[in-house]
PDB file as gemmi writes it, atoms N, CA and C in Angstrom:
CRYST1    1.000    1.000    1.000  90.00  90.00  90.00 P 1                      
ATOM      1  N   MET A   1     135.701 210.920 -34.455  1.00  0.00           N  
ATOM      2  CA  MET A   1     134.461 210.942 -33.646  1.00  0.00           C  
ATOM      3  C   MET A   1     134.206 212.303 -33.105  1.00  0.00           C  
ATOM      4  N   THR A   2     132.948 212.474 -32.798  1.00  0.00           N  
ATOM      5  CA  THR A   2     132.613 213.836 -32.289  1.00  0.00           C  
ATOM      6  C   THR A   2     132.793 213.804 -30.693  1.00  0.00           C  
ATOM      7  N   VAL A   3     132.804 214.995 -30.209  1.00  0.00           N  
ATOM      8  CA  VAL A   3     132.962 215.129 -28.743  1.00  0.00           C  
ATOM      9  C   VAL A   3     131.817 214.441 -28.098  1.00  0.00           C  
ATOM     10  N   GLU A   4     130.519 214.433 -28.572  1.00  0.00           N  
ATOM     11  CA  GLU A   4     129.421 213.892 -27.936  1.00  0.00           C  
ATOM     12  C   GLU A   4     129.553 212.341 -28.091  1.00  0.00           C  
ATOM     13  N   GLU A   5     130.054 211.838 -29.226  1.00  0.00           N  
ATOM     14  CA  GLU A   5     130.256 210.335 -29.293  1.00  0.00           C  
ATOM     15  C   GLU A   5     131.329 209.860 -28.219  1.00  0.00           C  
ATOM     16  N   LEU A   6     132.379 210.641 -28.159  1.00  0.00           N  
ATOM     17  CA  LEU A   6     133.309 210.241 -27.180  1.00  0.00           C  
ATOM     18  C   LEU A   6     132.938 210.173 -25.679  1.00  0.00           C  
ATOM     19  N   ALA A   7     131.982 211.203 -25.416  1.00  0.00           N  
ATOM     20  CA  ALA A   7     131.435 211.279 -24.089  1.00  0.00           C  
ATOM     21  C   ALA A   7     130.570 210.017 -23.843  1.00  0.00           C  
ATOM     22  N   ARG A   8     129.774 209.710 -24.801  1.00  0.00           N  
ATOM     23  CA  ARG A   8     128.896 208.443 -24.653  1.00  0.00           C  
ATOM     24  C   ARG A   8     129.740 207.198 -24.536  1.00  0.00           C  
ATOM     25  N   ALA A   9     130.799 207.114 -25.386  1.00  0.00           N  
ATOM     26  CA  ALA A   9     131.681 205.879 -25.437  1.00  0.00           C  
ATOM     27  C   ALA A   9     132.475 205.690 -24.090  1.00  0.00           C  
ATOM     28  N   PHE A  10     132.863 206.862 -23.546  1.00  0.00           N  
ATOM     29  CA  PHE A  10     133.645 206.808 -22.277  1.00  0.00           C  
ATOM     30  C   PHE A  10     132.820 207.024 -20.972  1.00  0.00           C  
ATOM     31  N   GLU A  11     131.555 207.195 -21.253  1.00  0.00           N  
ATOM     32  CA  GLU A  11     130.537 207.332 -20.171  1.00  0.00           C  
ATOM     33  C   GLU A  11     130.950 208.496 -19.170  1.00  0.00           C  
ATOM     34  N   VAL A  12     131.277 209.625 -19.886  1.00  0.00           N  
ATOM     35  CA  VAL A  12     131.610 210.855 -19.057  1.00  0.00           C  
ATOM     36  C   VAL A  12     130.872 212.024 -19.656  1.00  0.00           C  
ATOM     37  N   PRO A  13     130.714 213.144 -18.847  1.00  0.00           N  
ATOM     38  CA  PRO A  13     129.993 214.222 -19.425  1.00  0.00           C  
ATOM     39  C   PRO A  13     130.787 215.015 -20.660  1.00  0.00           C  
ATOM     40  N   VAL A  14     130.144 215.565 -21.498  1.00  0.00           N  
ATOM     41  CA  VAL A  14     130.690 216.213 -22.653  1.00  0.00           C  
ATOM     42  C   VAL A  14     131.747 217.327 -22.104  1.00  0.00           C  
ATOM     43  N   GLU A  15     131.327 217.879 -20.940  1.00  0.00           N  
ATOM     44  CA  GLU A  15     132.323 218.954 -20.400  1.00  0.00           C  
ATOM     45  C   GLU A  15     133.707 218.278 -20.018  1.00  0.00           C  
ATOM     46  N   ALA A  16     133.677 217.020 -19.569  1.00  0.00           N  
ATOM     47  CA  ALA A  16     134.879 216.353 -19.198  1.00  0.00           C  
ATOM     48  C   ALA A  16     135.790 216.164 -20.505  1.00  0.00           C  
ATOM     49  N   ILE A  17     135.132 215.734 -21.473  1.00  0.00           N  
ATOM     50  CA  ILE A  17     135.940 215.588 -22.820  1.00  0.00           C  
ATOM     51  C   ILE A  17     136.481 216.940 -23.311  1.00  0.00           C  
ATOM     52  N   ASN A  18     135.636 218.044 -23.317  1.00  0.00           N  
ATOM     53  CA  ASN A  18     136.059 219.350 -23.711  1.00  0.00           C  
ATOM     54  C   ASN A  18     137.201 219.930 -22.812  1.00  0.00           C  
ATOM     55  N   GLU A  19     137.126 219.610 -21.537  1.00  0.00           N  
ATOM     56  CA  GLU A  19     138.181 220.052 -20.680  1.00  0.00           C  
ATOM     57  C   GLU A  19     139.496 219.359 -20.925  1.00  0.00           C  
ATOM     58  N   ALA A  20     139.382 218.055 -21.160  1.00  0.00           N  
ATOM     59  CA  ALA A  20     140.686 217.323 -21.581  1.00  0.00           C  
ATOM     60  C   ALA A  20     141.183 217.796 -22.939  1.00  0.00           C  
ATOM     61  N   LEU A  21     140.394 218.292 -23.783  1.00  0.00           N  
ATOM     62  CA  LEU A  21     140.763 218.644 -25.086  1.00  0.00           C  
ATOM     63  C   LEU A  21     141.339 220.121 -25.197  1.00  0.00           C  
ATOM     64  N   LEU A  22     141.185 220.899 -24.031  1.00  0.00           N  
ATOM     65  CA  LEU A  22     141.699 222.286 -24.104  1.00  0.00           C  
ATOM     66  C   LEU A  22     143.108 222.324 -24.698  1.00  0.00           C  
ATOM     67  N   GLY A  23     143.194 223.272 -25.701  1.00  0.00           N  
ATOM     68  CA  GLY A  23     144.552 223.544 -26.357  1.00  0.00           C  
ATOM     69  C   GLY A  23     144.723 222.529 -27.483  1.00  0.00           C  
ATOM     70  N   CYS A  24     143.887 221.512 -27.678  1.00  0.00           N  
ATOM     71  CA  CYS A  24     144.014 220.547 -28.863  1.00  0.00           C  
ATOM     72  C   CYS A  24     143.238 221.106 -30.010  1.00  0.00           C  
ATOM     73  N   THR A  25     143.713 220.684 -31.266  1.00  0.00           N  
ATOM     74  CA  THR A  25     143.109 221.099 -32.506  1.00  0.00           C  
ATOM     75  C   THR A  25     142.014 220.034 -32.684  1.00  0.00           C  
ATOM     76  N   VAL A  26     140.942 220.564 -33.189  1.00  0.00           N  
ATOM     77  CA  VAL A  26     139.800 219.736 -33.590  1.00  0.00           C  
ATOM     78  C   VAL A  26     139.344 220.192 -34.985  1.00  0.00           C  
ATOM     79  N   SER A  27     138.748 219.345 -35.615  1.00  0.00           N  
ATOM     80  CA  SER A  27     138.211 219.620 -37.118  1.00  0.00           C  
ATOM     81  C   SER A  27     136.744 219.818 -36.916  1.00  0.00           C  
ATOM     82  N   ILE A  28     136.240 220.667 -37.796  1.00  0.00           N  
ATOM     83  CA  ILE A  28     134.813 220.979 -37.812  1.00  0.00           C  
ATOM     84  C   ILE A  28     134.161 220.289 -39.048  1.00  0.00           C  
ATOM     85  N   SER A  29     133.220 219.529 -38.783  1.00  0.00           N  
ATOM     86  CA  SER A  29     132.435 218.796 -39.861  1.00  0.00           C  
ATOM     87  C   SER A  29     131.602 219.760 -40.544  1.00  0.00           C  
ATOM     88  N   ALA A  30     131.038 219.266 -41.775  1.00  0.00           N  
ATOM     89  CA  ALA A  30     130.016 220.123 -42.529  1.00  0.00           C  
ATOM     90  C   ALA A  30     128.768 220.542 -41.753  1.00  0.00           C  
ATOM     91  N   ARG A  31     128.458 219.672 -40.767  1.00  0.00           N  
ATOM     92  CA  ARG A  31     127.328 219.937 -39.979  1.00  0.00           C  
ATOM     93  C   ARG A  31     127.715 220.794 -38.617  1.00  0.00           C  
ATOM     94  N   GLY A  32     129.009 221.216 -38.614  1.00  0.00           N  
ATOM     95  CA  GLY A  32     129.305 222.092 -37.462  1.00  0.00           C  
ATOM     96  C   GLY A  32     129.696 221.364 -36.241  1.00  0.00           C  
ATOM     97  N   GLU A  33     129.926 219.991 -36.306  1.00  0.00           N  
ATOM     98  CA  GLU A  33     130.316 219.223 -35.185  1.00  0.00           C  
ATOM     99  C   GLU A  33     131.862 219.227 -34.976  1.00  0.00           C  
ATOM    100  N   GLU A  34     132.304 219.192 -33.787  1.00  0.00           N  
ATOM    101  CA  GLU A  34     133.707 219.128 -33.452  1.00  0.00           C  
ATOM    102  C   GLU A  34     134.232 217.693 -33.675  1.00  0.00           C  
ATOM    103  N   LEU A  35     135.214 217.401 -34.630  1.00  0.00           N  
ATOM    104  CA  LEU A  35     135.705 216.123 -34.678  1.00  0.00           C  
ATOM    105  C   LEU A  35     137.094 216.042 -34.019  1.00  0.00           C  
ATOM    106  N   VAL A  36     137.306 214.998 -33.302  1.00  0.00           N  
ATOM    107  CA  VAL A  36     138.562 214.788 -32.611  1.00  0.00           C  
ATOM    108  C   VAL A  36     139.466 213.889 -33.293  1.00  0.00           C  
ATOM    109  N   PHE A  37     140.759 214.227 -33.449  1.00  0.00           N  
ATOM    110  CA  PHE A  37     141.634 213.438 -34.206  1.00  0.00           C  
ATOM    111  C   PHE A  37     141.953 212.129 -33.483  1.00  0.00           C  
ATOM    112  N   PHE A  38     142.338 211.118 -34.230  1.00  0.00           N  
ATOM    113  CA  PHE A  38     142.509 209.716 -33.696  1.00  0.00           C  
ATOM    114  C   PHE A  38     143.516 209.691 -32.628  1.00  0.00           C  
ATOM    115  N   SER A  39     144.615 210.414 -32.828  1.00  0.00           N  
ATOM    116  CA  SER A  39     145.752 210.440 -31.865  1.00  0.00           C  
ATOM    117  C   SER A  39     145.230 210.913 -30.492  1.00  0.00           C  
ATOM    118  N   ASP A  40     144.415 211.929 -30.538  1.00  0.00           N  
ATOM    119  CA  ASP A  40     143.840 212.489 -29.313  1.00  0.00           C  
ATOM    120  C   ASP A  40     142.811 211.537 -28.648  1.00  0.00           C  
ATOM    121  N   ILE A  41     142.179 210.806 -29.539  1.00  0.00           N  
ATOM    122  CA  ILE A  41     141.196 209.760 -29.017  1.00  0.00           C  
ATOM    123  C   ILE A  41     141.909 208.711 -28.120  1.00  0.00           C  
ATOM    124  N   GLU A  42     143.060 208.341 -28.593  1.00  0.00           N  
ATOM    125  CA  GLU A  42     143.914 207.284 -27.862  1.00  0.00           C  
ATOM    126  C   GLU A  42     144.267 207.775 -26.507  1.00  0.00           C  
ATOM    127  N   LEU A  43     144.646 209.097 -26.542  1.00  0.00           N  
ATOM    128  CA  LEU A  43     145.033 209.672 -25.181  1.00  0.00           C  
ATOM    129  C   LEU A  43     143.799 209.870 -24.302  1.00  0.00           C  
ATOM    130  N   LEU A  44     142.647 210.232 -24.836  1.00  0.00           N  
ATOM    131  CA  LEU A  44     141.468 210.314 -23.996  1.00  0.00           C  
ATOM    132  C   LEU A  44     141.127 208.858 -23.545  1.00  0.00           C  
ATOM    133  N   ARG A  45     141.380 207.930 -24.259  1.00  0.00           N  
ATOM    134  CA  ARG A  45     141.021 206.602 -23.769  1.00  0.00           C  
ATOM    135  C   ARG A  45     141.907 206.180 -22.587  1.00  0.00           C  
ATOM    136  N   GLU A  46     143.197 206.543 -22.698  1.00  0.00           N  
ATOM    137  CA  GLU A  46     144.114 206.294 -21.616  1.00  0.00           C  
ATOM    138  C   GLU A  46     143.560 207.054 -20.271  1.00  0.00           C  
ATOM    139  N   LYS A  47     143.130 208.206 -20.409  1.00  0.00           N  
ATOM    140  CA  LYS A  47     142.615 208.971 -19.333  1.00  0.00           C  
ATOM    141  C   LYS A  47     141.312 208.478 -18.721  1.00  0.00           C  
ATOM    142  N   PHE A  48     140.231 208.203 -19.632  1.00  0.00           N  
ATOM    143  CA  PHE A  48     138.909 207.928 -19.078  1.00  0.00           C  
ATOM    144  C   PHE A  48     138.652 206.437 -18.952  1.00  0.00           C  
ATOM    145  N   VAL A  49     139.395 205.508 -19.548  1.00  0.00           N  
ATOM    146  CA  VAL A  49     139.182 204.132 -19.499  1.00  0.00           C  
ATOM    147  C   VAL A  49     140.180 203.684 -18.439  1.00  0.00           C  
ATOM    148  N   HIS A  50     141.435 203.856 -18.603  1.00  0.00           N  
ATOM    149  CA  HIS A  50     142.506 203.369 -17.791  1.00  0.00           C  
ATOM    150  C   HIS A  50     142.889 204.270 -16.592  1.00  0.00           C  
ATOM    151  N   GLY A  51     142.457 205.573 -16.544  1.00  0.00           N  
ATOM    152  CA  GLY A  51     142.656 206.345 -15.512  1.00  0.00           C  
ATOM    153  C   GLY A  51     144.080 206.816 -15.354  1.00  0.00           C  
ATOM    154  N   ARG A  52     144.783 206.846 -16.359  1.00  0.00           N  
ATOM    155  CA  ARG A  52     146.087 207.330 -16.464  1.00  0.00           C  
ATOM    156  C   ARG A  52     146.075 208.844 -16.627  1.00  0.00           C  
ATOM    157  N   ASP A  53     146.984 209.540 -15.913  1.00  0.00           N  
ATOM    158  CA  ASP A  53     147.071 210.930 -16.042  1.00  0.00           C  
ATOM    159  C   ASP A  53     147.784 211.333 -17.339  1.00  0.00           C  
ATOM    160  N   ILE A  54     147.223 212.093 -18.219  1.00  0.00           N  
ATOM    161  CA  ILE A  54     147.773 212.354 -19.576  1.00  0.00           C  
ATOM    162  C   ILE A  54     147.881 213.900 -19.738  1.00  0.00           C  
ATOM    163  N   TYR A  55     148.806 214.200 -20.526  1.00  0.00           N  
ATOM    164  CA  TYR A  55     148.951 215.693 -20.920  1.00  0.00           C  
ATOM    165  C   TYR A  55     148.785 215.864 -22.393  1.00  0.00           C  
ATOM    166  N   MET A  56     147.529 216.262 -22.794  1.00  0.00           N  
ATOM    167  CA  MET A  56     147.163 216.353 -24.105  1.00  0.00           C  
ATOM    168  C   MET A  56     148.106 217.313 -24.945  1.00  0.00           C  
ATOM    169  N   ASN A  57     148.776 218.272 -24.306  1.00  0.00           N  
ATOM    170  CA  ASN A  57     149.528 219.283 -25.000  1.00  0.00           C  
ATOM    171  C   ASN A  57     151.010 219.004 -25.040  1.00  0.00           C  
ATOM    172  N   ASP A  58     151.425 217.854 -24.697  1.00  0.00           N  
ATOM    173  CA  ASP A  58     152.902 217.549 -24.814  1.00  0.00           C  
ATOM    174  C   ASP A  58     153.253 217.270 -26.094  1.00  0.00           C  
TER     175      ASP A  58                                                      
END                                                                             
């Protein structure tokens, strides 16, 4: 998923997703979009849906 898609799905600003992803690896699509890996999406879900404090770089 792209950062923009995640922001829409979790109903948060794009900036919040980018801040949570600091230090994480993303892939770049052929269109130049940042793609987030599935394992990071699961951690983002914990943070934005369940309100759990997560550490993306552990």
